[in-house]
Coordinates of C-alpha atoms and ligand atoms in Angstrom, one line a residue:
M14 CA 102.4 53.1 122.1
E15 CA 106.0 53.6 120.6
S16 CA 107.7 56.8 120.0
K17 CA 106.5 58.9 117.2
I18 CA 108.7 58.6 114.2
W19 CA 108.5 62.0 112.0
L20 CA 109.0 62.0 108.5
S21 CA 111.9 64.6 108.6
S22 CA 112.8 66.0 112.0
P23 CA 115.5 69.2 112.5
H24 CA 119.0 67.7 113.4
M25 CA 121.1 69.7 115.7
S26 CA 125.1 68.7 115.8
G27 CA 125.7 70.6 119.2
K28 CA 128.1 73.0 116.9
E29 CA 124.7 75.6 116.5
Q30 CA 125.2 76.4 120.3
S31 CA 128.2 78.3 120.5
Y32 CA 127.4 80.1 117.2
V33 CA 124.0 81.4 118.6
N34 CA 125.7 82.1 122.1
N35 CA 128.1 83.9 120.1
A36 CA 125.6 86.1 118.8
F37 CA 123.9 86.7 122.5
E38 CA 127.1 87.6 124.2
T39 CA 128.2 90.2 121.3
N40 CA 124.5 91.4 121.3
W41 CA 124.0 90.8 117.8
I42 CA 120.3 89.7 118.1
A43 CA 118.7 91.9 115.2
P44 CA 118.4 90.7 111.6
L45 CA 121.7 91.2 110.1
G46 CA 125.3 91.0 111.7
P47 CA 128.5 88.9 111.4
H48 CA 126.7 85.5 111.6
V49 CA 124.5 86.3 108.4
N50 CA 127.6 87.2 106.3
G51 CA 129.7 84.4 108.0
F52 CA 126.5 82.3 106.9
E53 CA 126.7 83.5 103.2
S54 CA 130.4 82.7 102.8
D55 CA 130.0 79.2 104.3
I56 CA 127.2 78.8 101.3
Q57 CA 129.3 80.1 98.7
N58 CA 132.4 77.9 99.8
Y59 CA 130.5 74.8 99.7
L60 CA 128.3 75.4 96.5
K61 CA 131.5 77.3 94.3
Q62 CA 131.0 77.7 90.8
D63 CA 131.4 82.1 92.3
T64 CA 128.2 81.8 93.6
Q65 CA 126.7 84.8 95.6
V66 CA 124.4 84.0 98.7
A67 CA 121.8 86.3 100.0
A68 CA 120.5 84.6 103.3
L69 CA 117.0 85.5 103.4
S70 CA 114.2 85.0 106.0
S71 CA 112.5 81.8 104.2
G72 CA 112.8 79.7 100.7
T73 CA 109.6 81.6 99.9
S74 CA 110.6 84.9 100.4
A75 CA 113.6 84.0 98.0
I76 CA 111.3 82.9 95.5
H77 CA 109.4 86.1 96.0
L78 CA 112.5 88.1 95.7
G79 CA 113.6 86.0 92.6
L80 CA 110.7 86.7 90.8
I81 CA 110.9 90.4 91.5
L82 CA 114.5 90.4 90.0
L83 CA 113.2 88.4 86.9
N84 CA 111.1 91.2 86.2
V85 CA 107.9 89.2 87.0
G86 CA 104.9 91.7 87.1
L87 CA 100.8 92.0 87.0
G88 CA 99.6 90.0 84.3
D89 CA 102.5 88.1 83.2
E90 CA 102.7 84.4 82.8
V91 CA 105.4 81.9 84.7
I92 CA 106.1 78.2 83.9
C93 CA 106.4 76.3 87.3
Q94 CA 107.0 72.2 87.6
S95 CA 103.7 71.7 88.7
K96 CA 104.7 68.2 90.9
T97 CA 106.1 70.4 93.8
F98 CA 105.2 72.2 97.2
S99 CA 102.9 75.1 97.1
A100 CA 105.6 77.7 98.1
S101 CA 107.4 77.1 94.3
A102 CA 104.4 78.7 93.1
N103 CA 102.5 81.1 95.6
P104 CA 105.0 83.8 95.0
I105 CA 104.0 83.7 91.4
A106 CA 100.2 84.8 92.8
Y107 CA 101.9 87.5 95.1
Q108 CA 103.2 89.1 92.1
G109 CA 99.6 89.1 90.3
A110 CA 101.1 86.7 87.3
T111 CA 99.6 83.6 86.3
P112 CA 101.3 80.1 86.7
I113 CA 101.4 77.8 83.8
F114 CA 101.7 74.4 85.2
V115 CA 103.6 71.8 83.5
D116 CA 104.2 68.0 84.3
S117 CA 106.6 65.6 85.1
E118 CA 108.6 63.0 83.5
K119 CA 109.1 59.2 85.0
D120 CA 113.1 59.5 85.4
T121 CA 113.5 62.3 87.9
W122 CA 109.8 62.9 88.7
N123 CA 110.7 66.5 87.7
I124 CA 109.1 69.0 85.1
C125 CA 109.3 67.1 81.6
P126 CA 111.5 68.6 79.0
E127 CA 108.9 68.0 76.0
Q128 CA 105.8 69.4 77.8
L129 CA 107.8 72.2 79.0
E130 CA 108.5 72.9 75.2
I131 CA 105.3 72.4 74.1
A132 CA 103.7 74.9 76.9
I133 CA 106.2 77.4 75.7
K134 CA 105.4 77.4 72.2
D135 CA 101.4 77.1 73.0
R136 CA 101.8 80.5 75.3
I137 CA 103.7 82.2 72.7
S138 CA 100.6 81.1 69.9
K139 CA 98.3 82.5 72.1
G140 CA 100.5 86.3 72.8
K141 CA 102.5 85.9 75.9
K142 CA 105.8 84.6 76.2
P143 CA 106.4 83.4 79.7
K144 CA 108.7 85.7 81.9
A145 CA 110.4 83.1 84.0
I146 CA 110.5 78.8 84.4
I147 CA 110.4 77.4 88.2
S148 CA 111.9 74.0 88.0
V149 CA 112.4 72.0 91.3
H150 CA 114.8 69.4 92.3
L151 CA 112.3 67.1 93.8
Y152 CA 113.0 65.4 97.0
G153 CA 116.5 66.1 96.2
M154 CA 116.6 64.4 92.8
P155 CA 118.0 67.0 90.2
Y156 CA 115.9 67.7 87.4
K157 CA 117.1 67.0 83.6
V158 CA 119.4 70.2 84.0
D159 CA 120.8 70.4 80.5
E160 CA 117.7 69.4 78.8
V161 CA 115.4 72.4 80.9
H162 CA 118.2 74.9 80.6
K163 CA 118.5 74.1 77.0
I164 CA 115.0 74.7 75.9
A165 CA 114.8 77.8 78.6
K166 CA 118.0 79.0 76.3
A167 CA 116.2 78.7 72.8
Y168 CA 113.4 80.6 74.0
S169 CA 115.7 83.5 76.1
I170 CA 113.4 82.5 79.3
P171 CA 115.3 82.5 82.6
V172 CA 114.8 79.8 85.1
L173 CA 114.8 80.1 88.7
E174 CA 115.8 76.9 90.0
D175 CA 113.8 75.8 93.5
S176 CA 116.6 74.1 95.1
A177 CA 115.0 74.0 98.4
E178 CA 115.0 70.3 98.7
A179 CA 118.6 69.8 97.0
L180 CA 121.2 71.2 98.8
G181 CA 123.9 68.8 98.9
S182 CA 122.7 67.5 95.5
T183 CA 124.9 67.3 92.5
Y184 CA 124.3 66.9 88.5
K185 CA 127.3 66.3 86.6
S186 CA 129.7 66.6 89.5
I187 CA 128.0 70.5 89.7
K188 CA 126.2 71.5 93.0
C189 CA 122.4 72.2 92.6
G190 CA 121.5 75.5 93.7
T191 CA 123.9 76.8 91.2
F192 CA 122.2 76.3 87.5
G193 CA 119.7 78.8 87.7
D194 CA 119.4 82.2 86.5
I195 CA 118.3 82.8 90.3
S196 CA 118.6 79.9 92.4
I197 CA 117.2 79.5 96.0
L198 CA 117.8 77.1 99.0
S199 CA 115.3 76.5 101.9
F200 CA 116.5 76.1 105.6
N201 CA 113.0 75.4 106.8
G202 CA 112.8 73.0 109.6
N203 CA 112.3 69.9 107.9
K204 CA 115.1 70.3 105.3
I205 CA 117.9 68.9 104.8
I206 CA 119.8 71.3 107.4
T207 CA 117.8 73.8 109.0
T208 CA 118.0 77.3 110.7
S209 CA 114.6 76.7 112.3
G210 CA 113.3 78.9 109.7
G211 CA 115.5 80.6 106.4
G212 CA 116.6 80.3 102.8
A213 CA 118.6 81.8 100.7
L214 CA 119.2 83.6 97.2
V215 CA 121.7 82.3 94.9
T216 CA 123.1 83.9 92.1
K217 CA 126.7 84.5 90.3
D218 CA 125.9 88.4 89.9
I219 CA 126.9 90.1 92.5
K220 CA 124.3 93.3 91.6
I221 CA 121.6 90.8 91.9
K222 CA 122.6 89.8 95.1
E223 CA 123.0 93.4 96.1
K224 CA 119.4 94.3 94.9
A225 CA 118.1 91.1 97.1
V226 CA 119.3 92.7 100.0
F227 CA 118.3 96.0 99.7
L228 CA 114.9 95.0 98.8
A229 CA 114.7 92.2 101.9
T230 CA 115.8 94.8 104.1
Q231 CA 113.2 97.5 103.4
A232 CA 114.3 99.3 100.0
R233 CA 116.0 101.9 101.9
D234 CA 118.2 104.1 99.4
K235 CA 121.1 105.5 100.4
A236 CA 120.5 108.7 102.6
V237 CA 120.7 109.7 106.2
E238 CA 116.7 109.6 106.7
Y239 CA 114.4 106.9 105.3
L240 CA 114.2 107.3 101.8
H241 CA 112.3 104.9 99.2
S242 CA 111.7 104.9 95.8
S243 CA 110.6 101.5 95.5
I244 CA 108.7 98.9 97.4
G245 CA 111.0 97.3 100.1
Y246 CA 110.5 93.7 102.2
N247 CA 111.4 92.4 105.1
Y248 CA 113.1 89.3 104.4
R249 CA 116.4 89.3 105.4
L250 CA 117.4 86.2 107.8
S251 CA 118.3 87.0 111.4
N252 CA 121.6 86.6 112.7
V253 CA 120.3 84.4 115.8
L254 CA 119.4 82.0 113.0
A255 CA 122.1 82.2 110.8
G256 CA 124.6 81.2 113.7
I257 CA 122.2 78.2 113.6
G258 CA 123.0 77.9 110.2
R259 CA 127.0 78.1 110.5
G260 CA 126.5 75.2 112.8
Q261 CA 124.4 73.3 110.5
M262 CA 127.0 73.9 107.6
E263 CA 129.6 72.1 109.2
V264 CA 127.6 68.9 109.2
L265 CA 126.0 69.3 106.2
D266 CA 128.1 66.4 104.5
D267 CA 127.1 64.2 107.2
R268 CA 123.5 64.6 106.8
V269 CA 123.4 64.0 103.6
A270 CA 125.3 60.7 104.1
A271 CA 122.9 59.7 106.5
R272 CA 119.9 60.5 104.2
R273 CA 121.3 58.8 101.4
A274 CA 121.6 55.7 103.8
N275 CA 118.2 55.7 105.0
Y276 CA 117.3 55.5 101.2
E277 CA 119.6 52.5 100.9
H278 CA 118.4 50.9 103.8
Y279 CA 114.8 50.7 102.6
K280 CA 115.9 49.8 99.1
N281 CA 117.9 46.8 100.5
S282 CA 115.0 45.8 103.0
F283 CA 112.2 45.8 99.9
R284 CA 114.0 44.4 97.7
N285 CA 112.1 41.0 97.8
I286 CA 109.0 43.0 97.5
E287 CA 108.2 43.3 93.8
E288 CA 105.4 45.9 94.6
I289 CA 107.5 48.4 96.0
K290 CA 109.6 50.5 93.6
F291 CA 112.1 53.3 93.7
V292 CA 113.1 56.1 91.2
D293 CA 117.1 55.3 90.6
E294 CA 119.4 58.3 90.0
P295 CA 120.0 58.3 86.7
E296 CA 124.0 58.6 85.0
G297 CA 125.7 61.9 86.0
Y298 CA 122.8 62.5 88.8
Y299 CA 123.8 62.7 92.7
S300 CA 120.6 63.1 95.1
N301 CA 120.5 63.9 98.6
R302 CA 118.1 61.9 99.0
W303 CA 116.3 64.5 101.4
L304 CA 112.9 62.2 101.7
S305 CA 112.9 58.3 100.6
C306 CA 110.2 57.7 98.4
I307 CA 108.3 54.8 97.5
L308 CA 106.0 53.8 94.7
T309 CA 103.3 51.2 94.9
P310 CA 101.1 49.7 92.8
S311 CA 97.9 51.8 93.5
E312 CA 96.3 54.4 95.4
E313 CA 94.5 52.0 97.6
I314 CA 97.7 50.4 98.9
R315 CA 99.5 53.5 99.4
E316 CA 96.9 54.6 101.7
G317 CA 97.0 51.0 103.2
I318 CA 100.8 51.3 104.2
R319 CA 100.0 55.0 105.4
T320 CA 97.2 54.4 108.0
S321 CA 98.9 50.7 109.1
L322 CA 102.1 52.8 109.9
D323 CA 99.9 55.6 111.3
A324 CA 98.6 53.5 113.9
L325 CA 102.1 52.3 114.7
N326 CA 102.8 56.2 115.0
I327 CA 105.0 56.4 112.3
E328 CA 104.7 59.3 110.1
T329 CA 104.6 59.2 106.3
R330 CA 103.1 61.3 103.3
P331 CA 101.8 60.6 99.9
L332 CA 104.1 62.4 97.5
W333 CA 103.5 66.4 96.7
K334 CA 99.9 66.8 95.1
P335 CA 100.3 68.4 92.1
M336 CA 99.7 72.2 91.6
H337 CA 97.1 71.6 89.0
Q338 CA 95.2 69.8 91.4
Q339 CA 94.8 72.4 94.1
P340 CA 91.4 74.1 94.6
V341 CA 93.2 77.6 95.0
F342 CA 95.2 77.1 91.0
K343 CA 92.2 75.5 89.4
D344 CA 91.6 78.1 86.7
A345 CA 95.6 78.1 86.0
P346 CA 96.7 76.8 82.5
K347 CA 98.1 73.5 82.6
Y348 CA 100.1 71.2 80.1
L349 CA 99.8 67.5 81.3
N350 CA 101.4 64.4 80.3
G351 CA 99.6 62.2 83.1
V352 CA 102.6 61.4 85.4
S353 CA 102.4 63.2 88.1
D354 CA 98.7 62.7 88.8
D355 CA 100.2 59.0 88.7
L356 CA 102.7 59.4 90.8
F357 CA 100.5 61.1 93.7
K358 CA 98.2 58.4 93.6
K359 CA 101.2 55.4 93.8
G360 CA 103.9 57.5 95.9
L361 CA 104.7 57.5 99.5
C362 CA 107.2 59.6 101.7
L363 CA 108.9 57.3 104.0
P364 CA 110.5 58.7 107.3
S365 CA 113.8 60.4 106.2
G366 CA 115.3 62.0 109.0
S367 CA 119.2 62.3 109.2
N368 CA 118.5 61.3 112.8
L369 CA 117.0 58.2 112.5
T370 CA 118.5 55.4 114.5
D371 CA 118.4 51.8 113.5
I372 CA 115.7 50.7 115.5
E373 CA 113.6 53.5 113.9
L374 CA 114.6 52.5 110.5
N375 CA 114.0 49.0 111.2
R376 CA 110.2 49.6 113.1
V377 CA 109.5 51.3 109.6
T378 CA 110.9 48.5 107.4
S379 CA 109.2 45.8 109.4
A380 CA 105.7 47.5 109.7
I381 CA 105.9 47.5 105.6
K382 CA 106.9 44.2 105.4
T383 CA 104.4 43.2 107.7
Y384 CA 101.7 44.8 105.9
F385 CA 103.0 42.7 102.5
R386 CA 103.3 40.0 104.7
A387 CA 106.7 39.6 103.4
Ligands
PLP426 C1 110.1 74.1 101.5 C2 110.3 74.5 100.4 C3 110.1 75.7 99.7 C4 110.2 76.7 100.7 O1 110.8 77.0 101.8 P1 110.4 77.7 103.1 O2 111.8 78.1 103.6 O3 109.6 76.9 104.0 O4 109.5 79.0 103.0 C5 110.1 76.2 98.3 N1 109.9 74.9 97.5 C6 110.0 73.4 97.8 C7 109.7 72.5 96.7 C8 110.2 73.3 98.8 O5 110.2 71.7 99.3

């Protein structure tokens, strides 16, 4: 059996090790420490737009704190893009709030502005205005930022921008991760850069950042003894992991270029297979192509490709199963147009790591060509 080709595996550059060694040499092994602050400034300098960054233990914890900071609580409703990873929606439940799932549109596969407005109006008519909107740049493709934020503004609902998959993507030349009232990033092992596990909350308001850090470090009031007037969390990123992140930030642009090159490789290789479709970048959209995805004609063909690649030790995965189809969220209200269900049936994520070799990419493309006998 040939060696395993993973969907998206961590890709260290070698630069991480010296930051980690420095953490050991200076004994900054505890959470907090100079790499945490350094990593935050690295991200701020990268994102620009006067962002303030709080480095946290995961993207999920960043979404959770984001919802708390947007005052989401028991009994509230929060609109969430249905086509996403469960971590976008789970923190709504942590707060005792109800997710309201909204379908996707075909151009970017992200939250559909028309369905969004229908959902907002309907929730208001039923007596509750949604407390926040969670929109996601899926697979690195920016969502329709202007349209979504215009609607959010018209109804004065804050946007929590889930940019976990989109570090390095831009919309009209502005970096994703800077559009939300609160935005989040993830540095999980499968993301475009990784700290092994980690995340960040991004805001333009220094007070929000300070509150996020306060809540993430057990909500200790200013006092000599341990004094608490609110419920805290243990959500801060460790200094060792932030060291990995500092090394990864040095190579982020290379990682984006490599992932985009994977996408171009696939697109070029399958140009004569009319059954395979891609989602192109609309004008002004720039995707980091975190994962390269294809659309096939049917669920049967998608499964045919997936199982034949699996037999060759090549990992692929169907697109995210929409949240409104998940057993755990079966009772949540939903506003659907059929797009995310259709994408789920026909879509497949191909191996997309920035460390894939040409030989590995060719193994993937020739396996798919063989499937179609093209
Ligand atoms: C990975 C991911 C998250 C969660 O990030 P973690 O760091 O794994 O907690 C949230 N939303 C989306 C869309 C993701 O892909």
